[in-house]
JSON list of C-alpha atoms in Angstrom, two decimals:
[
{"chain": "A", "resi": 6, "resn": "UNK", "atom": "CA", "xyz": [-9.96, -3.02, -13.93]},
{"chain": "A", "resi": 7, "resn": "UNK", "atom": "CA", "xyz": [-9.08, -4.49, -10.58]},
{"chain": "A", "resi": 8, "resn": "UNK", "atom": "CA", "xyz": [-10.25, -2.60, -7.52]},
{"chain": "A", "resi": 9, "resn": "UNK", "atom": "CA", "xyz": [-11.07, -2.92, -3.85]},
{"chain": "A", "resi": 10, "resn": "UNK", "atom": "CA", "xyz": [-13.83, -1.05, -2.05]},
{"chain": "A", "resi": 11, "resn": "UNK", "atom": "CA", "xyz": [-13.61, -0.83, 1.70]},
{"chain": "A", "resi": 12, "resn": "UNK", "atom": "CA", "xyz": [-16.08, 0.75, 4.10]},
{"chain": "A", "resi": 13, "resn": "UNK", "atom": "CA", "xyz": [-15.12, 4.18, 5.33]},
{"chain": "A", "resi": 14, "resn": "UNK", "atom": "CA", "xyz": [-14.32, 4.82, 8.93]},
{"chain": "A", "resi": 15, "resn": "UNK", "atom": "CA", "xyz": [-13.89, 5.56, 11.60]},
{"chain": "A", "resi": 16, "resn": "UNK", "atom": "CA", "xyz": [-15.77, 2.68, 13.12]},
{"chain": "A", "resi": 17, "resn": "UNK", "atom": "CA", "xyz": [-16.36, 3.37, 16.80]},
{"chain": "A", "resi": 18, "resn": "UNK", "atom": "CA", "xyz": [-17.32, 0.48, 19.09]},
{"chain": "A", "resi": 19, "resn": "UNK", "atom": "CA", "xyz": [-17.45, -0.34, 22.76]},
{"chain": "A", "resi": 20, "resn": "UNK", "atom": "CA", "xyz": [-15.34, -3.14, 24.12]},
{"chain": "A", "resi": 21, "resn": "UNK", "atom": "CA", "xyz": [-16.83, -6.62, 23.51]},
{"chain": "A", "resi": 22, "resn": "UNK", "atom": "CA", "xyz": [-18.98, -5.40, 20.61]},
{"chain": "A", "resi": 23, "resn": "UNK", "atom": "CA", "xyz": [-19.21, -7.30, 17.33]},
{"chain": "A", "resi": 24, "resn": "UNK", "atom": "CA", "xyz": [-17.12, -5.96, 14.48]},
{"chain": "A", "resi": 25, "resn": "UNK", "atom": "CA", "xyz": [-17.67, -6.10, 10.73]},
{"chain": "A", "resi": 26, "resn": "UNK", "atom": "CA", "xyz": [-15.56, -4.20, 8.22]},
{"chain": "A", "resi": 27, "resn": "UNK", "atom": "CA", "xyz": [-16.77, -4.65, 4.67]},
{"chain": "A", "resi": 28, "resn": "UNK", "atom": "CA", "xyz": [-14.49, -5.24, 1.71]},
{"chain": "A", "resi": 29, "resn": "UNK", "atom": "CA", "xyz": [-15.56, -6.02, -1.84]},
{"chain": "A", "resi": 30, "resn": "UNK", "atom": "CA", "xyz": [-13.46, -6.41, -4.94]},
{"chain": "A", "resi": 31, "resn": "UNK", "atom": "CA", "xyz": [-13.73, -6.44, -8.69]},
{"chain": "A", "resi": 32, "resn": "UNK", "atom": "CA", "xyz": [-11.30, -8.61, -10.58]},
{"chain": "A", "resi": 33, "resn": "UNK", "atom": "CA", "xyz": [-10.85, -11.14, -13.29]},
{"chain": "A", "resi": 34, "resn": "UNK", "atom": "CA", "xyz": [-10.08, -14.56, -11.96]},
{"chain": "A", "resi": 35, "resn": "UNK", "atom": "CA", "xyz": [-9.69, -15.42, -8.31]},
{"chain": "A", "resi": 36, "resn": "UNK", "atom": "CA", "xyz": [-7.15, -13.25, -6.59]},
{"chain": "A", "resi": 37, "resn": "UNK", "atom": "CA", "xyz": [-5.59, -13.85, -3.21]},
{"chain": "A", "resi": 38, "resn": "UNK", "atom": "CA", "xyz": [-7.15, -11.58, -0.61]},
{"chain": "A", "resi": 39, "resn": "UNK", "atom": "CA", "xyz": [-5.56, -10.20, 2.53]},
{"chain": "A", "resi": 40, "resn": "UNK", "atom": "CA", "xyz": [-6.35, -8.11, 5.58]},
{"chain": "A", "resi": 41, "resn": "UNK", "atom": "CA", "xyz": [-3.53, -6.06, 7.04]},
{"chain": "A", "resi": 42, "resn": "UNK", "atom": "CA", "xyz": [-3.55, -4.11, 10.30]},
{"chain": "A", "resi": 43, "resn": "UNK", "atom": "CA", "xyz": [-1.63, -0.95, 11.13]},
{"chain": "A", "resi": 44, "resn": "UNK", "atom": "CA", "xyz": [-1.31, -0.09, 14.81]},
{"chain": "A", "resi": 45, "resn": "UNK", "atom": "CA", "xyz": [-0.57, 3.54, 15.72]},
{"chain": "A", "resi": 46, "resn": "UNK", "atom": "CA", "xyz": [2.93, 4.55, 14.70]},
{"chain": "A", "resi": 47, "resn": "UNK", "atom": "CA", "xyz": [3.76, 1.20, 13.16]},
{"chain": "A", "resi": 48, "resn": "UNK", "atom": "CA", "xyz": [3.98, -0.42, 9.75]},
{"chain": "A", "resi": 49, "resn": "UNK", "atom": "CA", "xyz": [1.49, -2.85, 8.27]},
{"chain": "A", "resi": 50, "resn": "UNK", "atom": "CA", "xyz": [1.24, -6.40, 9.53]},
{"chain": "A", "resi": 51, "resn": "UNK", "atom": "CA", "xyz": [-0.54, -9.29, 7.89]},
{"chain": "A", "resi": 52, "resn": "UNK", "atom": "CA", "xyz": [-3.66, -10.18, 9.85]},
{"chain": "A", "resi": 53, "resn": "UNK", "atom": "CA", "xyz": [-5.10, -12.97, 7.71]},
{"chain": "A", "resi": 54, "resn": "UNK", "atom": "CA", "xyz": [-5.39, -14.17, 4.14]},
{"chain": "A", "resi": 55, "resn": "UNK", "atom": "CA", "xyz": [-7.38, -16.42, 1.83]},
{"chain": "A", "resi": 56, "resn": "UNK", "atom": "CA", "xyz": [-6.19, -17.70, -1.49]},
{"chain": "A", "resi": 57, "resn": "UNK", "atom": "CA", "xyz": [-9.29, -19.28, -3.03]},
{"chain": "A", "resi": 58, "resn": "UNK", "atom": "CA", "xyz": [-13.07, -19.21, -2.92]},
{"chain": "A", "resi": 59, "resn": "UNK", "atom": "CA", "xyz": [-14.69, -20.34, 0.34]},
{"chain": "A", "resi": 60, "resn": "UNK", "atom": "CA", "xyz": [-11.38, -20.16, 2.18]},
{"chain": "A", "resi": 61, "resn": "UNK", "atom": "CA", "xyz": [-11.65, -18.68, 5.66]},
{"chain": "A", "resi": 62, "resn": "UNK", "atom": "CA", "xyz": [-8.70, -16.80, 7.06]},
{"chain": "A", "resi": 63, "resn": "UNK", "atom": "CA", "xyz": [-8.47, -16.35, 10.82]},
{"chain": "A", "resi": 64, "resn": "UNK", "atom": "CA", "xyz": [-6.07, -14.87, 13.33]},
{"chain": "A", "resi": 65, "resn": "UNK", "atom": "CA", "xyz": [-6.29, -13.25, 16.79]},
{"chain": "A", "resi": 66, "resn": "UNK", "atom": "CA", "xyz": [-10.05, -13.78, 16.86]},
{"chain": "A", "resi": 67, "resn": "UNK", "atom": "CA", "xyz": [-10.57, -12.10, 13.49]},
{"chain": "A", "resi": 68, "resn": "UNK", "atom": "CA", "xyz": [-12.09, -14.00, 10.57]},
{"chain": "A", "resi": 69, "resn": "UNK", "atom": "CA", "xyz": [-12.81, -13.35, 6.91]},
{"chain": "A", "resi": 70, "resn": "UNK", "atom": "CA", "xyz": [-14.35, -15.66, 4.33]},
{"chain": "A", "resi": 71, "resn": "UNK", "atom": "CA", "xyz": [-13.54, -15.41, 0.63]},
{"chain": "A", "resi": 72, "resn": "UNK", "atom": "CA", "xyz": [-16.99, -15.29, -0.98]},
{"chain": "A", "resi": 73, "resn": "UNK", "atom": "CA", "xyz": [-16.85, -15.60, -4.75]},
{"chain": "A", "resi": 74, "resn": "UNK", "atom": "CA", "xyz": [-20.58, -15.13, -5.28]},
{"chain": "A", "resi": 75, "resn": "UNK", "atom": "CA", "xyz": [-20.62, -11.73, -3.61]},
{"chain": "A", "resi": 76, "resn": "UNK", "atom": "CA", "xyz": [-16.95, -10.86, -4.40]},
{"chain": "A", "resi": 77, "resn": "UNK", "atom": "CA", "xyz": [-16.46, -10.01, -0.76]},
{"chain": "A", "resi": 78, "resn": "UNK", "atom": "CA", "xyz": [-13.95, -10.58, 2.02]},
{"chain": "A", "resi": 79, "resn": "UNK", "atom": "CA", "xyz": [-15.53, -8.94, 5.07]},
{"chain": "A", "resi": 80, "resn": "UNK", "atom": "CA", "xyz": [-13.52, -8.84, 8.29]},
{"chain": "A", "resi": 81, "resn": "UNK", "atom": "CA", "xyz": [-15.33, -9.90, 11.48]},
{"chain": "A", "resi": 82, "resn": "UNK", "atom": "CA", "xyz": [-14.57, -10.29, 15.15]},
{"chain": "A", "resi": 83, "resn": "UNK", "atom": "CA", "xyz": [-17.03, -11.43, 17.76]},
{"chain": "A", "resi": 84, "resn": "UNK", "atom": "CA", "xyz": [-15.77, -9.33, 20.67]},
{"chain": "A", "resi": 85, "resn": "UNK", "atom": "CA", "xyz": [-13.38, -6.44, 20.10]},
{"chain": "A", "resi": 86, "resn": "UNK", "atom": "CA", "xyz": [-10.87, -5.18, 22.64]},
{"chain": "A", "resi": 87, "resn": "UNK", "atom": "CA", "xyz": [-9.34, -1.75, 23.17]},
{"chain": "A", "resi": 88, "resn": "UNK", "atom": "CA", "xyz": [-6.06, -3.18, 21.84]},
{"chain": "A", "resi": 89, "resn": "UNK", "atom": "CA", "xyz": [-7.76, -3.82, 18.47]},
{"chain": "A", "resi": 90, "resn": "UNK", "atom": "CA", "xyz": [-7.90, -0.07, 17.81]},
{"chain": "A", "resi": 91, "resn": "UNK", "atom": "CA", "xyz": [-5.96, 0.34, 14.57]},
{"chain": "A", "resi": 92, "resn": "UNK", "atom": "CA", "xyz": [-6.40, 0.92, 10.84]},
{"chain": "A", "resi": 93, "resn": "UNK", "atom": "CA", "xyz": [-7.39, -2.13, 8.81]},
{"chain": "A", "resi": 94, "resn": "UNK", "atom": "CA", "xyz": [-6.61, -2.50, 5.11]},
{"chain": "A", "resi": 95, "resn": "UNK", "atom": "CA", "xyz": [-8.09, -4.94, 2.64]},
{"chain": "A", "resi": 96, "resn": "UNK", "atom": "CA", "xyz": [-5.62, -5.97, -0.09]},
{"chain": "A", "resi": 97, "resn": "UNK", "atom": "CA", "xyz": [-6.26, -7.64, -3.40]},
{"chain": "A", "resi": 98, "resn": "UNK", "atom": "CA", "xyz": [-3.27, -9.70, -4.60]},
{"chain": "A", "resi": 99, "resn": "UNK", "atom": "CA", "xyz": [-0.19, -7.60, -4.03]},
{"chain": "A", "resi": 100, "resn": "UNK", "atom": "CA", "xyz": [-1.24, -4.50, -5.85]},
{"chain": "A", "resi": 101, "resn": "UNK", "atom": "CA", "xyz": [-4.54, -3.01, -4.81]},
{"chain": "A", "resi": 102, "resn": "UNK", "atom": "CA", "xyz": [-5.23, -1.72, -1.33]},
{"chain": "A", "resi": 103, "resn": "UNK", "atom": "CA", "xyz": [-8.49, -0.50, 0.06]},
{"chain": "A", "resi": 104, "resn": "UNK", "atom": "CA", "xyz": [-8.36, 2.98, 1.59]},
{"chain": "A", "resi": 105, "resn": "UNK", "atom": "CA", "xyz": [-8.25, 1.63, 5.12]},
{"chain": "A", "resi": 106, "resn": "UNK", "atom": "CA", "xyz": [-10.82, 1.64, 7.94]},
{"chain": "A", "resi": 107, "resn": "UNK", "atom": "CA", "xyz": [-9.91, 3.13, 11.29]},
{"chain": "A", "resi": 108, "resn": "UNK", "atom": "CA", "xyz": [-11.35, 1.20, 14.22]},
{"chain": "A", "resi": 109, "resn": "UNK", "atom": "CA", "xyz": [-11.67, 2.89, 17.59]},
{"chain": "A", "resi": 110, "resn": "UNK", "atom": "CA", "xyz": [-12.63, 0.73, 20.55]},
{"chain": "A", "resi": 111, "resn": "UNK", "atom": "CA", "xyz": [-13.54, 2.38, 23.84]},
{"chain": "A", "resi": 112, "resn": "UNK", "atom": "CA", "xyz": [-13.59, 0.65, 27.24]},
{"chain": "B", "resi": 30, "resn": "UNK", "atom": "CA", "xyz": [14.85, -12.52, 12.10]},
{"chain": "B", "resi": 31, "resn": "UNK", "atom": "CA", "xyz": [12.97, -12.05, 8.83]},
{"chain": "B", "resi": 32, "resn": "UNK", "atom": "CA", "xyz": [12.48, -8.36, 8.24]},
{"chain": "B", "resi": 33, "resn": "UNK", "atom": "CA", "xyz": [12.28, -5.41, 5.91]},
{"chain": "B", "resi": 34, "resn": "UNK", "atom": "CA", "xyz": [14.31, -2.40, 6.97]},
{"chain": "B", "resi": 35, "resn": "UNK", "atom": "CA", "xyz": [14.01, 1.17, 5.79]},
{"chain": "B", "resi": 36, "resn": "UNK", "atom": "CA", "xyz": [16.26, 4.16, 6.34]},
{"chain": "B", "resi": 37, "resn": "UNK", "atom": "CA", "xyz": [15.87, 6.83, 7.37]},
{"chain": "B", "resi": 38, "resn": "UNK", "atom": "CA", "xyz": [12.75, 6.50, 9.49]},
{"chain": "B", "resi": 39, "resn": "UNK", "atom": "CA", "xyz": [12.21, 10.25, 9.54]},
{"chain": "B", "resi": 40, "resn": "UNK", "atom": "CA", "xyz": [13.47, 12.90, 7.15]},
{"chain": "B", "resi": 41, "resn": "UNK", "atom": "CA", "xyz": [12.84, 16.61, 6.78]},
{"chain": "B", "resi": 42, "resn": "UNK", "atom": "CA", "xyz": [14.29, 18.15, 3.65]},
{"chain": "B", "resi": 43, "resn": "UNK", "atom": "CA", "xyz": [13.83, 21.10, 1.30]},
{"chain": "B", "resi": 44, "resn": "UNK", "atom": "CA", "xyz": [12.40, 21.32, -2.18]},
{"chain": "B", "resi": 45, "resn": "UNK", "atom": "CA", "xyz": [14.78, 20.17, -4.89]},
{"chain": "B", "resi": 46, "resn": "UNK", "atom": "CA", "xyz": [17.36, 18.43, -2.72]},
{"chain": "B", "resi": 47, "resn": "UNK", "atom": "CA", "xyz": [17.84, 14.88, -4.01]},
{"chain": "B", "resi": 48, "resn": "UNK", "atom": "CA", "xyz": [17.27, 12.11, -1.51]},
{"chain": "B", "resi": 49, "resn": "UNK", "atom": "CA", "xyz": [17.25, 8.33, -1.34]},
{"chain": "B", "resi": 50, "resn": "UNK", "atom": "CA", "xyz": [15.25, 6.12, 0.99]},
{"chain": "B", "resi": 51, "resn": "UNK", "atom": "CA", "xyz": [16.80, 2.70, 1.30]},
{"chain": "B", "resi": 52, "resn": "UNK", "atom": "CA", "xyz": [14.93, -0.58, 1.64]},
{"chain": "B", "resi": 53, "resn": "UNK", "atom": "CA", "xyz": [16.47, -3.96, 2.36]},
{"chain": "B", "resi": 54, "resn": "UNK", "atom": "CA", "xyz": [15.00, -7.41, 3.00]},
{"chain": "B", "resi": 55, "resn": "UNK", "atom": "CA", "xyz": [16.67, -10.57, 4.27]},
{"chain": "B", "resi": 56, "resn": "UNK", "atom": "CA", "xyz": [14.12, -13.12, 3.08]},
{"chain": "B", "resi": 57, "resn": "UNK", "atom": "CA", "xyz": [15.42, -13.67, -0.46]},
{"chain": "B", "resi": 58, "resn": "UNK", "atom": "CA", "xyz": [12.15, -12.33, -1.84]},
{"chain": "B", "resi": 59, "resn": "UNK", "atom": "CA", "xyz": [11.78, -11.70, -5.56]},
{"chain": "B", "resi": 60, "resn": "UNK", "atom": "CA", "xyz": [9.02, -9.11, -5.30]},
{"chain": "B", "resi": 61, "resn": "UNK", "atom": "CA", "xyz": [9.50, -5.69, -3.73]},
{"chain": "B", "resi": 62, "resn": "UNK", "atom": "CA", "xyz": [7.44, -2.54, -3.87]},
{"chain": "B", "resi": 63, "resn": "UNK", "atom": "CA", "xyz": [7.08, 0.99, -2.57]},
{"chain": "B", "resi": 64, "resn": "UNK", "atom": "CA", "xyz": [3.87, 2.60, -1.30]},
{"chain": "B", "resi": 65, "resn": "UNK", "atom": "CA", "xyz": [2.95, 6.00, -0.01]},
{"chain": "B", "resi": 66, "resn": "UNK", "atom": "CA", "xyz": [0.25, 6.48, 2.59]},
{"chain": "B", "resi": 67, "resn": "UNK", "atom": "CA", "xyz": [-1.73, 9.70, 2.74]},
{"chain": "B", "resi": 68, "resn": "UNK", "atom": "CA", "xyz": [-4.76, 10.59, 4.85]},
{"chain": "B", "resi": 69, "resn": "UNK", "atom": "CA", "xyz": [-7.99, 9.63, 3.14]},
{"chain": "B", "resi": 70, "resn": "UNK", "atom": "CA", "xyz": [-6.18, 7.93, 0.26]},
{"chain": "B", "resi": 71, "resn": "UNK", "atom": "CA", "xyz": [-4.92, 4.77, 1.91]},
{"chain": "B", "resi": 72, "resn": "UNK", "atom": "CA", "xyz": [-1.86, 3.14, 0.41]},
{"chain": "B", "resi": 73, "resn": "UNK", "atom": "CA", "xyz": [-0.94, 3.75, -3.19]},
{"chain": "B", "resi": 74, "resn": "UNK", "atom": "CA", "xyz": [1.75, 1.86, -5.02]},
{"chain": "B", "resi": 75, "resn": "UNK", "atom": "CA", "xyz": [4.61, 3.91, -6.44]},
{"chain": "B", "resi": 76, "resn": "UNK", "atom": "CA", "xyz": [6.84, 1.30, -8.08]},
{"chain": "B", "resi": 77, "resn": "UNK", "atom": "CA", "xyz": [7.33, -2.42, -7.88]},
{"chain": "B", "resi": 78, "resn": "UNK", "atom": "CA", "xyz": [9.95, -4.93, -8.90]},
{"chain": "B", "resi": 79, "resn": "UNK", "atom": "CA", "xyz": [9.35, -8.54, -9.83]},
{"chain": "B", "resi": 80, "resn": "UNK", "atom": "CA", "xyz": [13.05, -9.43, -9.63]},
{"chain": "B", "resi": 81, "resn": "UNK", "atom": "CA", "xyz": [16.55, -8.06, -10.09]},
{"chain": "B", "resi": 82, "resn": "UNK", "atom": "CA", "xyz": [16.73, -5.49, -12.89]},
{"chain": "B", "resi": 83, "resn": "UNK", "atom": "CA", "xyz": [12.94, -5.70, -13.42]},
{"chain": "B", "resi": 84, "resn": "UNK", "atom": "CA", "xyz": [10.96, -2.68, -12.25]},
{"chain": "B", "resi": 85, "resn": "UNK", "atom": "CA", "xyz": [7.61, -1.23, -13.23]},
{"chain": "B", "resi": 86, "resn": "UNK", "atom": "CA", "xyz": [5.40, 1.73, -12.42]},
{"chain": "B", "resi": 87, "resn": "UNK", "atom": "CA", "xyz": [2.62, 1.51, -9.92]},
{"chain": "B", "resi": 88, "resn": "UNK", "atom": "CA", "xyz": [-0.27, 3.93, -9.59]},
{"chain": "B", "resi": 89, "resn": "UNK", "atom": "CA", "xyz": [1.65, 7.07, -8.64]},
{"chain": "B", "resi": 90, "resn": "UNK", "atom": "CA", "xyz": [5.20, 6.91, -10.07]},
{"chain": "B", "resi": 91, "resn": "UNK", "atom": "CA", "xyz": [5.63, 10.58, -11.01]},
{"chain": "B", "resi": 92, "resn": "UNK", "atom": "CA", "xyz": [8.57, 12.22, -9.28]},
{"chain": "B", "resi": 93, "resn": "UNK", "atom": "CA", "xyz": [10.12, 8.93, -8.15]},
{"chain": "B", "resi": 94, "resn": "UNK", "atom": "CA", "xyz": [12.77, 6.54, -9.40]},
{"chain": "B", "resi": 95, "resn": "UNK", "atom": "CA", "xyz": [13.81, 3.10, -8.23]},
{"chain": "B", "resi": 96, "resn": "UNK", "atom": "CA", "xyz": [16.53, 0.59, -8.97]},
{"chain": "B", "resi": 97, "resn": "UNK", "atom": "CA", "xyz": [16.93, -3.13, -8.31]},
{"chain": "B", "resi": 98, "resn": "UNK", "atom": "CA", "xyz": [20.55, -4.02, -8.78]},
{"chain": "B", "resi": 99, "resn": "UNK", "atom": "CA", "xyz": [20.53, -6.63, -6.04]},
{"chain": "B", "resi": 100, "resn": "UNK", "atom": "CA", "xyz": [17.75, -8.89, -4.85]},
{"chain": "B", "resi": 101, "resn": "UNK", "atom": "CA", "xyz": [17.78, -7.63, -1.28]},
{"chain": "B", "resi": 102, "resn": "UNK", "atom": "CA", "xyz": [17.76, -3.86, -1.94]},
{"chain": "B", "resi": 103, "resn": "UNK", "atom": "CA", "xyz": [15.17, -1.60, -3.56]},
{"chain": "B", "resi": 104, "resn": "UNK", "atom": "CA", "xyz": [15.97, 2.09, -2.98]},
{"chain": "B", "resi": 105, "resn": "UNK", "atom": "CA", "xyz": [13.47, 4.86, -3.68]},
{"chain": "B", "resi": 106, "resn": "UNK", "atom": "CA", "xyz": [14.97, 7.99, -5.20]},
{"chain": "B", "resi": 107, "resn": "UNK", "atom": "CA", "xyz": [13.46, 11.45, -5.27]},
{"chain": "B", "resi": 108, "resn": "UNK", "atom": "CA", "xyz": [15.59, 13.46, -7.70]},
{"chain": "B", "resi": 109, "resn": "UNK", "atom": "CA", "xyz": [13.90, 16.78, -6.98]},
{"chain": "B", "resi": 110, "resn": "UNK", "atom": "CA", "xyz": [11.48, 16.46, -4.07]},
{"chain": "B", "resi": 111, "resn": "UNK", "atom": "CA", "xyz": [8.46, 18.72, -3.87]},
{"chain": "B", "resi": 112, "resn": "UNK", "atom": "CA", "xyz": [6.09, 19.45, -0.97]},
{"chain": "B", "resi": 113, "resn": "UNK", "atom": "CA", "xyz": [3.39, 17.19, -2.46]},
{"chain": "B", "resi": 114, "resn": "UNK", "atom": "CA", "xyz": [5.72, 14.26, -1.83]},
{"chain": "B", "resi": 115, "resn": "UNK", "atom": "CA", "xyz": [5.41, 14.81, 1.90]},
{"chain": "B", "resi": 116, "resn": "UNK", "atom": "CA", "xyz": [4.02, 11.46, 3.00]},
{"chain": "B", "resi": 117, "resn": "UNK", "atom": "CA", "xyz": [4.58, 8.23, 4.88]},
{"chain": "B", "resi": 118, "resn": "UNK", "atom": "CA", "xyz": [6.42, 5.69, 2.72]},
{"chain": "B", "resi": 119, "resn": "UNK", "atom": "CA", "xyz": [6.42, 1.92, 3.08]},
{"chain": "B", "resi": 120, "resn": "UNK", "atom": "CA", "xyz": [8.58, -0.68, 1.41]},
{"chain": "B", "resi": 121, "resn": "UNK", "atom": "CA", "xyz": [7.32, -4.24, 1.12]},
{"chain": "B", "resi": 122, "resn": "UNK", "atom": "CA", "xyz": [8.59, -7.58, -0.13]},
{"chain": "B", "resi": 123, "resn": "UNK", "atom": "CA", "xyz": [7.17, -11.02, -0.85]},
{"chain": "B", "resi": 124, "resn": "UNK", "atom": "CA", "xyz": [7.75, -14.27, -2.67]},
{"chain": "B", "resi": 125, "resn": "UNK", "atom": "CA", "xyz": [6.16, -15.14, -6.02]},
{"chain": "B", "resi": 126, "resn": "UNK", "atom": "CA", "xyz": [2.47, -14.46, -6.42]},
{"chain": "B", "resi": 127, "resn": "UNK", "atom": "CA", "xyz": [-0.03, -17.22, -5.68]},
{"chain": "B", "resi": 128, "resn": "UNK", "atom": "CA", "xyz": [2.41, -19.24, -3.68]},
{"chain": "B", "resi": 129, "resn": "UNK", "atom": "CA", "xyz": [2.59, -19.82, 0.03]},
{"chain": "B", "resi": 130, "resn": "UNK", "atom": "CA", "xyz": [5.16, -17.01, 0.16]},
{"chain": "B", "resi": 131, "resn": "UNK", "atom": "CA", "xyz": [3.08, -14.32, -1.54]},
{"chain": "B", "resi": 132, "resn": "UNK", "atom": "CA", "xyz": [2.30, -12.54, 1.73]},
{"chain": "B", "resi": 133, "resn": "UNK", "atom": "CA", "xyz": [3.80, -9.06, 1.77]},
{"chain": "B", "resi": 134, "resn": "UNK", "atom": "CA", "xyz": [6.11, -8.04, 4.59]},
{"chain": "B", "resi": 135, "resn": "UNK", "atom": "CA", "xyz": [6.27, -4.33, 5.28]},
{"chain": "B", "resi": 136, "resn": "UNK", "atom": "CA", "xyz": [9.03, -2.12, 6.52]},
{"chain": "B", "resi": 137, "resn": "UNK", "atom": "CA", "xyz": [8.41, 0.21, 9.50]},
{"chain": "B", "resi": 138, "resn": "UNK", "atom": "CA", "xyz": [7.82, 3.26, 7.31]},
{"chain": "B", "resi": 139, "resn": "UNK", "atom": "CA", "xyz": [9.68, 6.47, 6.48]},
{"chain": "B", "resi": 140, "resn": "UNK", "atom": "CA", "xyz": [8.01, 9.75, 7.30]},
{"chain": "B", "resi": 141, "resn": "UNK", "atom": "CA", "xyz": [9.18, 12.34, 4.79]},
{"chain": "B", "resi": 142, "resn": "UNK", "atom": "CA", "xyz": [8.52, 16.07, 5.02]},
{"chain": "B", "resi": 143, "resn": "UNK", "atom": "CA", "xyz": [9.49, 18.31, 2.10]},
{"chain": "B", "resi": 144, "resn": "UNK", "atom": "CA", "xyz": [9.51, 22.01, 2.93]}
]
């Protein structure tokens, strides 16, 4: 069946460090893939998306590339800020969420 | 402003007392869904609706009901709430799948406590 596997957190980084949060999926066909972010006390917001293989989604310095060969959609950011502290969710199509990865960035 | 609204935002109730959490969207979206978020489990889909009068079970539908009589509204009904339904609930809506409008928009969440 369809599923999403997301790395467990929390991920703890210092400001300006490089961030990678892994997300892999199993599916038939080529689903749309999304990253959502949930800031403390708020609902989920779309961060970025990719709808087909080799697409790169980007927003607010975050990037993720839809890699068909490795069935992955890893989230990256070159230099994190304290304000990036949040929970990040990988989503496959509309239906399947990863369990979320909490990111904690310290000054 | 395009948005998904949920009410109430916070609710404390007792076991067995029927409740409804409302969800409304102003984007003319066909697709709506309900999720619950629990620590260590992420988001799990309760029910979804592809359009008016079309609803289907998600991963964890037990103990919940929904209805979709109008396109904009998708209420979540707990006929007889139990403590294991204490959770944070999110409503979401989007356009048809695999279109430029298939991004989901989420409501602000409803924190429910069942004593």
